[in-house]
mmCIF file of C-alpha atoms and ligand atoms in Angstrom:
data_model
loop_
_atom_site.group_PDB
_atom_site.id
_atom_site.type_symbol
_atom_site.label_atom_id
_atom_site.label_comp_id
_atom_site.label_asym_id
_atom_site.label_seq_id
_atom_site.Cartn_x
_atom_site.Cartn_y
_atom_site.Cartn_z
ATOM 1 C CA MET A 39 16.636 -17.556 2.427
ATOM 2 C CA TYR A 40 18.359 -14.219 2.068
ATOM 3 C CA ARG A 41 21.425 -14.535 4.256
ATOM 4 C CA ASN A 42 23.428 -11.693 2.850
ATOM 5 C CA ASN A 43 21.072 -9.238 4.484
ATOM 6 C CA PRO A 44 22.424 -5.720 5.124
ATOM 7 C CA LEU A 45 20.098 -5.222 8.112
ATOM 8 C CA SER A 46 21.825 -8.045 9.964
ATOM 9 C CA LYS A 47 25.046 -6.069 10.173
ATOM 10 C CA MET A 48 23.489 -2.984 11.683
ATOM 11 C CA PRO A 49 23.101 -2.360 15.432
ATOM 12 C CA TRP A 50 19.545 -1.335 16.381
ATOM 13 C CA GLU A 51 20.657 2.047 17.764
ATOM 14 C CA SER A 52 22.390 2.933 14.493
ATOM 15 C CA PHE A 53 19.375 1.786 12.479
ATOM 16 C CA LEU A 54 17.068 3.990 14.577
ATOM 17 C CA LYS A 55 19.135 7.067 13.761
ATOM 18 C CA LEU A 56 18.667 6.671 10.007
ATOM 19 C CA SER A 57 16.156 8.787 8.092
ATOM 20 C CA PRO A 58 13.497 6.867 6.108
ATOM 21 C CA GLU A 59 15.432 7.642 2.907
ATOM 22 C CA GLU A 60 18.581 6.182 4.435
ATOM 23 C CA LYS A 61 16.719 3.102 5.695
ATOM 24 C CA GLY A 62 15.254 2.305 2.268
ATOM 25 C CA PRO A 63 18.289 0.498 0.755
ATOM 26 C CA TYR A 64 18.504 -1.790 3.798
ATOM 27 C CA PHE A 65 15.099 -3.227 2.867
ATOM 28 C CA MET A 66 16.139 -4.000 -0.706
ATOM 29 C CA ARG A 67 18.133 -6.785 -2.286
ATOM 30 C CA SER A 68 19.870 -4.986 -5.146
ATOM 31 C CA ASP A 69 16.937 -3.494 -7.078
ATOM 32 C CA ARG A 70 14.140 -5.636 -5.663
ATOM 33 C CA PRO A 71 12.270 -5.353 -2.368
ATOM 34 C CA TYR A 72 13.195 -7.990 0.181
ATOM 35 C CA HIS A 73 11.145 -6.394 2.952
ATOM 36 C CA ALA A 74 8.354 -3.996 1.899
ATOM 37 C CA LEU A 75 8.090 -1.489 4.727
ATOM 38 C CA ILE A 76 8.119 2.159 3.636
ATOM 39 C CA ALA A 77 7.360 4.129 0.477
ATOM 40 C CA GLN A 78 10.868 5.632 0.522
ATOM 41 C CA GLN A 79 12.472 2.293 -0.366
ATOM 42 C CA PHE A 80 10.882 2.229 -3.834
ATOM 43 C CA ASN A 81 12.313 3.836 -6.932
ATOM 44 C CA ARG A 82 10.647 4.374 -10.261
ATOM 45 C CA PRO A 83 12.029 1.298 -12.090
ATOM 46 C CA THR A 84 10.844 -0.922 -9.206
ATOM 47 C CA LEU A 85 7.345 0.582 -9.378
ATOM 48 C CA ASP A 86 7.191 0.198 -13.151
ATOM 49 C CA ARG A 87 8.342 -3.386 -12.879
ATOM 50 C CA LEU A 88 5.768 -4.274 -10.190
ATOM 51 C CA CYS A 89 2.971 -2.737 -12.276
ATOM 52 C CA GLU A 90 4.097 -4.624 -15.380
ATOM 53 C CA LEU A 91 4.273 -7.854 -13.429
ATOM 54 C CA ALA A 92 0.810 -7.299 -11.912
ATOM 55 C CA SER A 93 -0.638 -6.889 -15.416
ATOM 56 C CA ARG A 94 1.121 -10.040 -16.627
ATOM 57 C CA ILE A 95 -0.219 -12.045 -13.679
ATOM 58 C CA ARG A 96 -3.690 -10.644 -14.348
ATOM 59 C CA ARG A 97 -3.445 -11.716 -17.980
ATOM 60 C CA ILE A 98 -2.075 -15.187 -17.205
ATOM 61 C CA ALA A 99 -4.790 -15.795 -14.600
ATOM 62 C CA LYS A 100 -7.479 -15.507 -17.283
ATOM 63 C CA THR A 101 -7.100 -19.178 -18.252
ATOM 64 C CA ARG A 102 -7.244 -22.352 -16.188
ATOM 65 C CA GLY A 103 -3.801 -23.370 -17.422
ATOM 66 C CA GLY A 104 -2.414 -19.993 -16.415
ATOM 67 C CA THR A 105 -4.033 -20.161 -12.999
ATOM 68 C CA LEU A 106 -2.487 -23.578 -12.374
ATOM 69 C CA PHE A 107 0.917 -22.333 -13.555
ATOM 70 C CA LEU A 108 0.763 -19.385 -11.135
ATOM 71 C CA ARG A 109 -0.424 -21.575 -8.281
ATOM 72 C CA ASP A 110 2.691 -23.693 -8.492
ATOM 73 C CA LEU A 111 5.144 -20.789 -8.297
ATOM 74 C CA LEU A 112 5.445 -20.577 -4.503
ATOM 75 C CA SER A 113 3.750 -23.778 -3.431
ATOM 76 C CA GLU A 114 6.702 -24.726 -1.209
ATOM 77 C CA LYS A 115 6.393 -21.507 0.855
ATOM 78 C CA ARG A 116 4.142 -20.454 3.714
ATOM 79 C CA ALA A 117 3.002 -16.949 4.732
ATOM 80 C CA MET A 118 1.653 -15.633 8.029
ATOM 81 C CA LEU A 119 -0.889 -12.831 7.871
ATOM 82 C CA TYR A 120 -0.699 -11.107 11.253
ATOM 83 C CA PHE A 121 -3.289 -8.353 11.513
ATOM 84 C CA ALA A 122 -3.420 -6.656 14.919
ATOM 85 C CA GLN A 123 -5.821 -3.979 13.600
ATOM 86 C CA PRO A 124 -9.121 -4.295 11.713
ATOM 87 C CA SER A 125 -8.923 -4.971 7.989
ATOM 88 C CA THR A 126 -11.177 -6.155 5.191
ATOM 89 C CA ARG A 127 -9.543 -5.429 1.835
ATOM 90 C CA THR A 128 -5.873 -5.486 2.768
ATOM 91 C CA PHE A 129 -6.242 -8.802 4.562
ATOM 92 C CA LEU A 130 -8.411 -10.412 1.896
ATOM 93 C CA SER A 131 -6.349 -9.169 -1.024
ATOM 94 C CA PHE A 132 -3.171 -10.530 0.571
ATOM 95 C CA TYR A 133 -5.046 -13.774 1.220
ATOM 96 C CA ALA A 134 -6.201 -13.920 -2.410
ATOM 97 C CA ALA A 135 -2.719 -12.918 -3.653
ATOM 98 C CA CYS A 136 -1.235 -15.814 -1.659
ATOM 99 C CA GLN A 137 -3.759 -18.152 -3.276
ATOM 100 C CA ILE A 138 -2.883 -16.865 -6.754
ATOM 101 C CA VAL A 139 0.845 -17.582 -6.375
ATOM 102 C CA GLY A 140 0.208 -20.763 -4.389
ATOM 103 C CA ILE A 141 1.862 -19.708 -1.132
ATOM 104 C CA GLN A 142 0.037 -21.361 1.749
ATOM 105 C CA GLN A 143 -1.256 -18.894 4.279
ATOM 106 C CA ALA A 144 -2.225 -18.803 7.937
ATOM 107 C CA GLU A 145 -3.594 -15.914 9.943
ATOM 108 C CA VAL A 146 -3.736 -14.258 13.343
ATOM 109 C CA ARG A 147 -6.310 -11.495 13.174
ATOM 110 C CA ASP A 148 -7.077 -11.024 16.809
ATOM 111 C CA THR A 149 -4.263 -10.956 19.330
ATOM 112 C CA ALA A 150 -6.794 -12.079 21.958
ATOM 113 C CA THR A 151 -6.741 -15.516 20.313
ATOM 114 C CA SER A 152 -2.939 -15.793 20.468
ATOM 115 C CA SER A 153 -0.530 -16.014 23.374
ATOM 116 C CA GLU A 154 -0.308 -12.225 23.447
ATOM 117 C CA LEU A 155 -3.319 -12.569 25.759
ATOM 118 C CA LYS A 156 -1.111 -14.545 28.139
ATOM 119 C CA GLY A 157 1.330 -11.654 28.220
ATOM 120 C CA GLU A 158 3.644 -12.687 25.393
ATOM 121 C CA SER A 159 5.215 -9.684 23.670
ATOM 122 C CA PRO A 160 4.302 -9.075 20.016
ATOM 123 C CA GLU A 161 8.032 -9.449 19.274
ATOM 124 C CA ASP A 162 8.055 -12.988 20.699
ATOM 125 C CA SER A 163 4.799 -13.845 18.911
ATOM 126 C CA ILE A 164 6.256 -12.771 15.586
ATOM 127 C CA ARG A 165 9.514 -14.559 16.252
ATOM 128 C CA THR A 166 7.355 -17.655 16.686
ATOM 129 C CA PHE A 167 5.660 -17.030 13.332
ATOM 130 C CA SER A 168 9.069 -16.820 11.693
ATOM 131 C CA SER A 169 9.851 -20.308 13.011
ATOM 132 C CA TYR A 170 7.009 -21.760 10.947
ATOM 133 C CA PHE A 171 6.555 -19.372 8.013
ATOM 134 C CA ASP A 172 8.653 -17.923 5.186
ATOM 135 C CA LEU A 173 6.949 -14.514 4.932
ATOM 136 C CA ILE A 174 5.244 -12.244 7.456
ATOM 137 C CA VAL A 175 2.588 -9.780 6.341
ATOM 138 C CA MET A 176 1.715 -7.571 9.271
ATOM 139 C CA ARG A 177 -0.605 -4.738 10.256
ATOM 140 C CA HIS A 178 0.036 -3.108 13.591
ATOM 141 C CA PRO A 179 -1.159 0.048 15.420
ATOM 142 C CA VAL A 180 2.381 1.155 16.281
ATOM 143 C CA GLY A 181 4.107 3.212 13.576
ATOM 144 C CA GLY A 182 7.553 1.821 12.744
ATOM 145 C CA PHE A 183 6.875 -1.524 14.428
ATOM 146 C CA ALA A 184 7.104 -3.510 11.165
ATOM 147 C CA GLU A 185 10.587 -2.018 10.644
ATOM 148 C CA LYS A 186 11.608 -3.097 14.115
ATOM 149 C CA ILE A 187 10.388 -6.622 13.360
ATOM 150 C CA ALA A 188 12.271 -6.683 10.057
ATOM 151 C CA TRP A 189 15.431 -5.660 11.873
ATOM 152 C CA MET A 190 14.827 -8.215 14.639
ATOM 153 C CA LEU A 191 14.211 -11.107 12.249
ATOM 154 C CA SER A 192 17.172 -10.127 10.089
ATOM 155 C CA ASN A 193 19.268 -10.643 13.191
ATOM 156 C CA SER A 194 17.711 -13.992 14.097
ATOM 157 C CA GLU A 195 18.492 -17.482 12.819
ATOM 158 C CA ARG A 196 15.444 -17.331 10.511
ATOM 159 C CA PRO A 197 15.558 -14.006 8.679
ATOM 160 C CA VAL A 198 12.260 -13.977 6.771
ATOM 161 C CA PRO A 199 10.873 -11.045 4.756
ATOM 162 C CA VAL A 200 8.312 -8.704 6.308
ATOM 163 C CA ILE A 201 5.598 -6.782 4.457
ATOM 164 C CA ASN A 202 4.021 -3.778 6.160
ATOM 165 C CA ALA A 203 0.249 -3.978 5.642
ATOM 166 C CA GLY A 204 -0.397 -0.754 7.576
ATOM 167 C CA SER A 205 1.622 0.715 10.444
ATOM 168 C CA GLY A 206 -0.259 3.052 12.776
ATOM 169 C CA LYS A 207 -0.713 6.564 11.396
ATOM 170 C CA ASP A 208 2.552 6.240 9.576
ATOM 171 C CA GLN A 209 2.555 4.246 6.342
ATOM 172 C CA HIS A 210 0.679 1.757 4.206
ATOM 173 C CA PRO A 211 3.119 1.111 1.368
ATOM 174 C CA THR A 212 1.276 -1.744 -0.360
ATOM 175 C CA GLN A 213 -1.907 0.349 -0.525
ATOM 176 C CA ALA A 214 0.201 3.032 -2.205
ATOM 177 C CA LEU A 215 1.478 0.422 -4.677
ATOM 178 C CA LEU A 216 -2.067 -0.523 -5.645
ATOM 179 C CA ASP A 217 -3.021 3.150 -5.866
ATOM 180 C CA ILE A 218 -0.098 3.764 -8.228
ATOM 181 C CA TYR A 219 -1.087 0.709 -10.282
ATOM 182 C CA THR A 220 -4.669 1.986 -10.478
ATOM 183 C CA LEU A 221 -3.572 5.498 -11.493
ATOM 184 C CA GLN A 222 -1.159 4.099 -14.054
ATOM 185 C CA ARG A 223 -3.886 1.990 -15.660
ATOM 186 C CA SER A 224 -6.344 4.884 -15.605
ATOM 187 C CA PHE A 225 -3.927 7.255 -17.312
ATOM 188 C CA GLU A 226 -2.433 4.676 -19.669
ATOM 189 C CA ARG A 227 -4.017 6.280 -22.705
ATOM 190 C CA HIS A 228 -3.748 9.811 -21.352
ATOM 191 C CA GLY A 229 -0.001 10.308 -21.069
ATOM 192 C CA GLY A 230 0.634 8.361 -17.841
ATOM 193 C CA ILE A 231 0.747 9.680 -14.282
ATOM 194 C CA GLU A 232 3.416 12.252 -15.200
ATOM 195 C CA GLY A 233 2.203 15.827 -15.128
ATOM 196 C CA LYS A 234 -1.180 15.008 -13.567
ATOM 197 C CA ARG A 235 -2.844 17.005 -10.804
ATOM 198 C CA ILE A 236 -3.763 14.764 -7.899
ATOM 199 C CA ALA A 237 -5.819 15.843 -4.881
ATOM 200 C CA PHE A 238 -5.913 14.173 -1.477
ATOM 201 C CA VAL A 239 -9.055 14.929 0.514
ATOM 202 C CA GLY A 240 -10.150 14.196 4.099
ATOM 203 C CA ASP A 241 -8.024 13.134 7.057
ATOM 204 C CA LEU A 242 -4.542 13.698 5.723
ATOM 205 C CA ALA A 243 -2.969 14.013 9.170
ATOM 206 C CA ARG A 244 -3.716 10.440 10.201
ATOM 207 C CA GLY A 245 -4.375 8.703 6.905
ATOM 208 C CA ARG A 246 -1.396 6.430 6.328
ATOM 209 C CA THR A 247 -2.433 5.612 2.752
ATOM 210 C CA VAL A 248 -2.145 9.281 1.789
ATOM 211 C CA ARG A 249 1.273 9.612 3.373
ATOM 212 C CA SER A 250 2.690 6.628 1.478
ATOM 213 C CA LEU A 251 1.082 7.574 -1.834
ATOM 214 C CA ALA A 252 2.193 11.223 -1.651
ATOM 215 C CA LEU A 253 5.768 9.928 -1.323
ATOM 216 C CA LEU A 254 5.505 7.479 -4.236
ATOM 217 C CA LEU A 255 4.056 10.196 -6.458
ATOM 218 C CA THR A 256 7.289 12.174 -6.085
ATOM 219 C CA LEU A 257 8.760 9.615 -8.518
ATOM 220 C CA TYR A 258 6.506 10.877 -11.348
ATOM 221 C CA PRO A 259 7.822 14.102 -12.888
ATOM 222 C CA GLY A 260 5.451 17.025 -13.172
ATOM 223 C CA VAL A 261 2.788 15.718 -10.790
ATOM 224 C CA LYS A 262 1.195 18.466 -8.716
ATOM 225 C CA GLN A 263 -0.316 17.369 -5.415
ATOM 226 C CA TYR A 264 -3.226 19.085 -3.671
ATOM 227 C CA PHE A 265 -3.870 18.533 0.033
ATOM 228 C CA CYS A 266 -7.450 19.460 0.801
ATOM 229 C CA ALA A 267 -8.529 19.089 4.417
ATOM 230 C CA PRO A 268 -9.772 20.955 7.480
ATOM 231 C CA GLU A 269 -6.813 22.713 9.059
ATOM 232 C CA SER A 270 -6.514 20.313 11.999
ATOM 233 C CA LEU A 271 -6.353 17.305 9.656
ATOM 234 C CA GLN A 272 -3.816 18.658 7.176
ATOM 235 C CA ILE A 273 -0.905 16.645 5.862
ATOM 236 C CA GLY A 274 2.175 16.271 8.082
ATOM 237 C CA GLY A 275 5.175 18.563 7.822
ATOM 238 C CA ASP A 276 7.445 15.552 7.238
ATOM 239 C CA ILE A 277 5.615 14.734 4.002
ATOM 240 C CA LEU A 278 5.749 18.356 2.838
ATOM 241 C CA ALA A 279 9.457 18.448 3.646
ATOM 242 C CA ALA A 280 9.960 15.323 1.496
ATOM 243 C CA LEU A 281 8.005 16.960 -1.334
ATOM 244 C CA ASP A 282 10.074 20.140 -1.008
ATOM 245 C CA LYS A 283 13.255 18.120 -1.105
ATOM 246 C CA ALA A 284 12.095 16.342 -4.258
ATOM 247 C CA GLY A 285 11.123 19.693 -5.821
ATOM 248 C CA ILE A 286 7.446 18.685 -6.114
ATOM 249 C CA GLU A 287 4.765 21.286 -6.631
ATOM 250 C CA TYR A 288 1.879 21.180 -4.146
ATOM 251 C CA GLU A 289 -1.007 23.233 -2.853
ATOM 252 C CA ILE A 290 -2.589 23.222 0.617
ATOM 253 C CA SER A 291 -6.282 23.982 0.504
ATOM 254 C CA SER A 292 -9.528 23.762 2.424
ATOM 255 C CA ASP A 293 -11.744 24.649 -0.520
ATOM 256 C CA PHE A 294 -12.824 21.306 -1.959
ATOM 257 C CA GLU A 295 -15.278 22.690 -4.519
ATOM 258 C CA LYS A 296 -12.600 24.922 -5.985
ATOM 259 C CA ILE A 297 -10.175 22.084 -6.668
ATOM 260 C CA ILE A 298 -12.675 19.564 -8.131
ATOM 261 C CA PRO A 299 -12.578 21.032 -11.670
ATOM 262 C CA GLU A 300 -8.801 21.566 -11.564
ATOM 263 C CA VAL A 301 -7.568 18.035 -10.919
ATOM 264 C CA ASP A 302 -7.118 14.753 -12.806
ATOM 265 C CA ALA A 303 -7.525 12.481 -9.797
ATOM 266 C CA ILE A 304 -9.235 12.860 -6.431
ATOM 267 C CA TYR A 305 -8.181 10.560 -3.602
ATOM 268 C CA MET A 306 -10.909 10.623 -0.947
ATOM 269 C CA THR A 307 -10.351 9.382 2.619
ATOM 270 C CA ARG A 308 -12.420 8.902 5.761
ATOM 271 C CA ILE A 309 -11.866 10.567 9.125
ATOM 272 C CA GLN A 310 -9.536 8.278 11.082
ATOM 273 C CA ASP A 311 -11.357 8.873 14.365
ATOM 274 C CA GLU A 312 -9.995 5.690 15.952
ATOM 275 C CA TRP A 313 -7.017 7.923 16.796
ATOM 276 C CA ASP A 314 -9.123 10.616 18.547
ATOM 277 C CA THR A 315 -8.320 11.100 22.187
ATOM 278 C CA ALA A 316 -11.512 13.020 23.051
ATOM 279 C CA GLN A 317 -13.782 12.682 20.007
ATOM 280 C CA GLU A 318 -12.200 15.892 18.736
ATOM 281 C CA SER A 319 -12.881 15.110 15.091
ATOM 282 C CA ARG A 320 -16.625 15.206 15.837
ATOM 283 C CA GLN A 321 -16.268 18.998 16.142
ATOM 284 C CA ILE A 322 -14.927 19.280 12.609
ATOM 285 C CA GLU A 323 -17.232 20.368 9.840
ATOM 286 C CA ILE A 324 -16.322 17.596 7.450
ATOM 287 C CA GLU A 325 -19.309 17.582 5.124
ATOM 288 C CA LYS A 326 -17.818 20.159 2.831
ATOM 289 C CA PHE A 327 -15.095 17.631 2.066
ATOM 290 C CA HIS A 328 -17.589 15.030 0.843
ATOM 291 C CA PHE A 329 -17.943 14.147 -2.831
ATOM 292 C CA LYS A 330 -21.620 14.357 -3.787
ATOM 293 C CA ALA A 331 -23.356 13.385 -7.022
ATOM 294 C CA HIS A 332 -23.698 17.005 -8.157
ATOM 295 C CA HIS A 333 -19.900 17.390 -8.016
ATOM 296 C CA LEU A 334 -19.616 15.017 -10.988
ATOM 297 C CA GLN A 335 -20.623 17.859 -13.310
ATOM 298 C CA ALA A 336 -17.620 19.904 -12.269
ATOM 299 C CA LEU A 337 -15.152 17.022 -12.586
ATOM 300 C CA LYS A 338 -13.049 16.757 -15.769
ATOM 301 C CA GLU A 339 -14.273 14.156 -18.215
ATOM 302 C CA GLU A 340 -11.120 12.047 -17.898
ATOM 303 C CA ALA A 341 -10.554 12.526 -14.178
ATOM 304 C CA VAL A 342 -10.828 9.648 -11.718
ATOM 305 C CA ILE A 343 -12.040 9.279 -8.147
ATOM 306 C CA LEU A 344 -10.188 6.919 -5.806
ATOM 307 C CA HIS A 345 -10.693 5.855 -2.202
ATOM 308 C CA PRO A 346 -8.670 3.309 -0.208
ATOM 309 C CA LEU A 347 -11.949 2.333 1.505
ATOM 310 C CA PRO A 348 -13.684 1.788 3.855
ATOM 311 C CA ARG A 349 -15.839 4.806 3.148
ATOM 312 C CA ARG A 350 -18.447 6.395 5.302
ATOM 313 C CA LYS A 351 -20.098 9.394 3.714
ATOM 314 C CA GLU A 352 -17.113 10.828 1.839
ATOM 315 C CA ILE A 353 -18.485 9.624 -1.485
ATOM 316 C CA SER A 354 -22.187 9.306 -1.942
ATOM 317 C CA PRO A 355 -23.143 5.843 -3.314
ATOM 318 C CA ASP A 356 -24.872 7.397 -6.326
ATOM 319 C CA VAL A 357 -21.415 8.399 -7.570
ATOM 320 C CA ASP A 358 -20.467 4.692 -7.868
ATOM 321 C CA SER A 359 -22.038 4.164 -11.291
ATOM 322 C CA ASP A 360 -20.071 7.021 -12.892
ATOM 323 C CA PRO A 361 -17.200 5.628 -15.011
ATOM 324 C CA ARG A 362 -14.817 8.032 -13.268
ATOM 325 C CA ALA A 363 -15.431 6.312 -9.919
ATOM 326 C CA ILE A 364 -12.705 3.672 -9.903
ATOM 327 C CA TYR A 365 -12.489 2.665 -6.252
ATOM 328 C CA TRP A 366 -13.928 -0.821 -6.822
ATOM 329 C CA ARG A 367 -11.399 -1.473 -9.566
ATOM 330 C CA GLN A 368 -8.789 -0.173 -7.125
ATOM 331 C CA VAL A 369 -9.881 -2.894 -4.661
ATOM 332 C CA ARG A 370 -9.261 -5.660 -7.217
ATOM 333 C CA ASN A 371 -5.943 -4.165 -8.318
ATOM 334 C CA GLY A 372 -4.710 -4.695 -4.763
ATOM 335 C CA MET A 373 -4.790 -8.433 -5.281
ATOM 336 C CA TRP A 374 -2.685 -8.349 -8.477
ATOM 337 C CA ILE A 375 -0.028 -5.944 -7.249
ATOM 338 C CA ARG A 376 0.327 -7.854 -3.961
ATOM 339 C CA ALA A 377 0.767 -11.108 -5.893
ATOM 340 C CA ALA A 378 3.458 -9.307 -7.948
ATOM 341 C CA LEU A 379 5.163 -8.051 -4.783
ATOM 342 C CA ILE A 380 5.229 -11.503 -3.140
ATOM 343 C CA LEU A 381 6.694 -13.099 -6.277
ATOM 344 C CA THR A 382 9.323 -10.362 -6.501
ATOM 345 C CA ILE A 383 10.338 -10.811 -2.866
ATOM 346 C CA PHE A 384 10.965 -14.505 -3.571
ATOM 347 C CA ASP A 385 12.716 -13.792 -6.873
ATOM 348 C CA ARG A 386 10.257 -15.842 -8.941
ATOM 349 C CA GLU A 387 8.984 -13.199 -11.321
ATOM 350 C CA LYS A 388 11.107 -14.260 -14.276
ATOM 351 C CA GLU A 389 9.034 -17.417 -14.594
ATOM 352 C CA VAL A 390 5.985 -15.192 -15.042
ATOM 353 C CA ASP A 391 7.810 -13.262 -17.779
ATOM 354 C CA ARG A 392 8.653 -16.470 -19.637
ATOM 355 C CA TYR A 393 5.071 -17.774 -19.445
ATOM 356 C CA TYR A 394 3.721 -14.398 -20.509
ATOM 357 C CA HIS A 395 6.027 -14.198 -23.534
ATOM 358 C CA ASP A 396 5.030 -17.696 -24.651
ATOM 359 C CA LEU A 397 1.373 -16.741 -24.212
ATOM 360 C CA THR A 398 1.571 -13.532 -26.208
ATOM 361 C CA SER A 399 4.124 -14.410 -28.904
HETATM 362 C C1 LIG B 178 -6.988 2.061 4.939
HETATM 363 C C2 LIG B 178 -6.129 1.780 6.148
HETATM 364 O O1 LIG B 178 -6.302 0.768 6.817
HETATM 365 O O2 LIG B 178 -5.265 2.605 6.395
HETATM 366 N N1 LIG B 178 -7.742 0.966 4.537
HETATM 367 C C3 LIG B 178 -7.173 0.073 3.661
HETATM 368 O O3 LIG B 178 -6.194 -0.567 3.962
HETATM 369 N N2 LIG B 178 -7.706 -0.018 2.446
HETATM 370 C C4 LIG B 178 -7.775 3.300 5.029
HETATM 371 C C5 LIG B 178 -8.723 3.489 6.180
HETATM 372 O O4 LIG B 178 -8.836 2.650 7.067
HETATM 373 O O5 LIG B 178 -9.367 4.534 6.179
#
């Protein structure tokens, strides 16, 4: 257990006053994540290390011996997957990641089946989880709630790490990690992510995956970001301010067809209409932000199309068979990078390095 936890020395009111950049170091243990809560806590060496580790785990898992080795790494630990919002891929990839590294997992996916239905506060429910489990992976509709939990647990008698698996309209840092891993692999033979032009398309105002990824991309020199959306769904001013501060070039646009031939990666997203108050997004003419089969002709030969999924009509299914459509590979990458993150949190990644070196030497 990580007792020397900087969050435990900080009063809640002081913590609340910090900017995300200032909060970041409180979630780290020297250069490794202890909690994984916001994109701002990651630096470039940490991202590179997580990607390297994910690839090593992927390689080791190719053999039965390797799979058994990995499965023993965290077999004494238990994880709680607490998902208070719908999820398919994030939940299942965390579940599969837990299986890969041998951490035993339990789940609450519907607060109506827990004592929250009897009026227990989510804080008390999670405090209960921390009595039984060594890691909490949580998705919650309230932005910032995972941070509050991390602070609360750090100041309890069982300070366990917390991973944010999606917090309201705010952030989805582990999705951004898998997006980075996917981009890195895609551009491996084409000079890396550095200097690439990357477009975000769709609901950028409420899409938490976009917000986290836009922040992580500031760590790659020369990347130009394009935000392509109807005006009412454009990216938040806080993200643009962070980009300005980092000296990142970006373009705001509503002309999807114009940017298709210009960019190296297109990150499509769905309309997040679960946040509508009066079905307002129904009024928006969204079709011109959909990627159709005929758009493939305009796309650069080495460009890639990503999507955090689930999709609706943003990408027509006949695009799926094009080699530039990499969203299904992106899904699988989520499992490897999350396994890497869990191992890193528990400081067990050096055993993977040793096994990998023996395997490849
Ligand atoms: C995303 C999410 O939940 O924010 N899904 C995911 O985790 N892959 C994107 C979405 O729901 O549109």
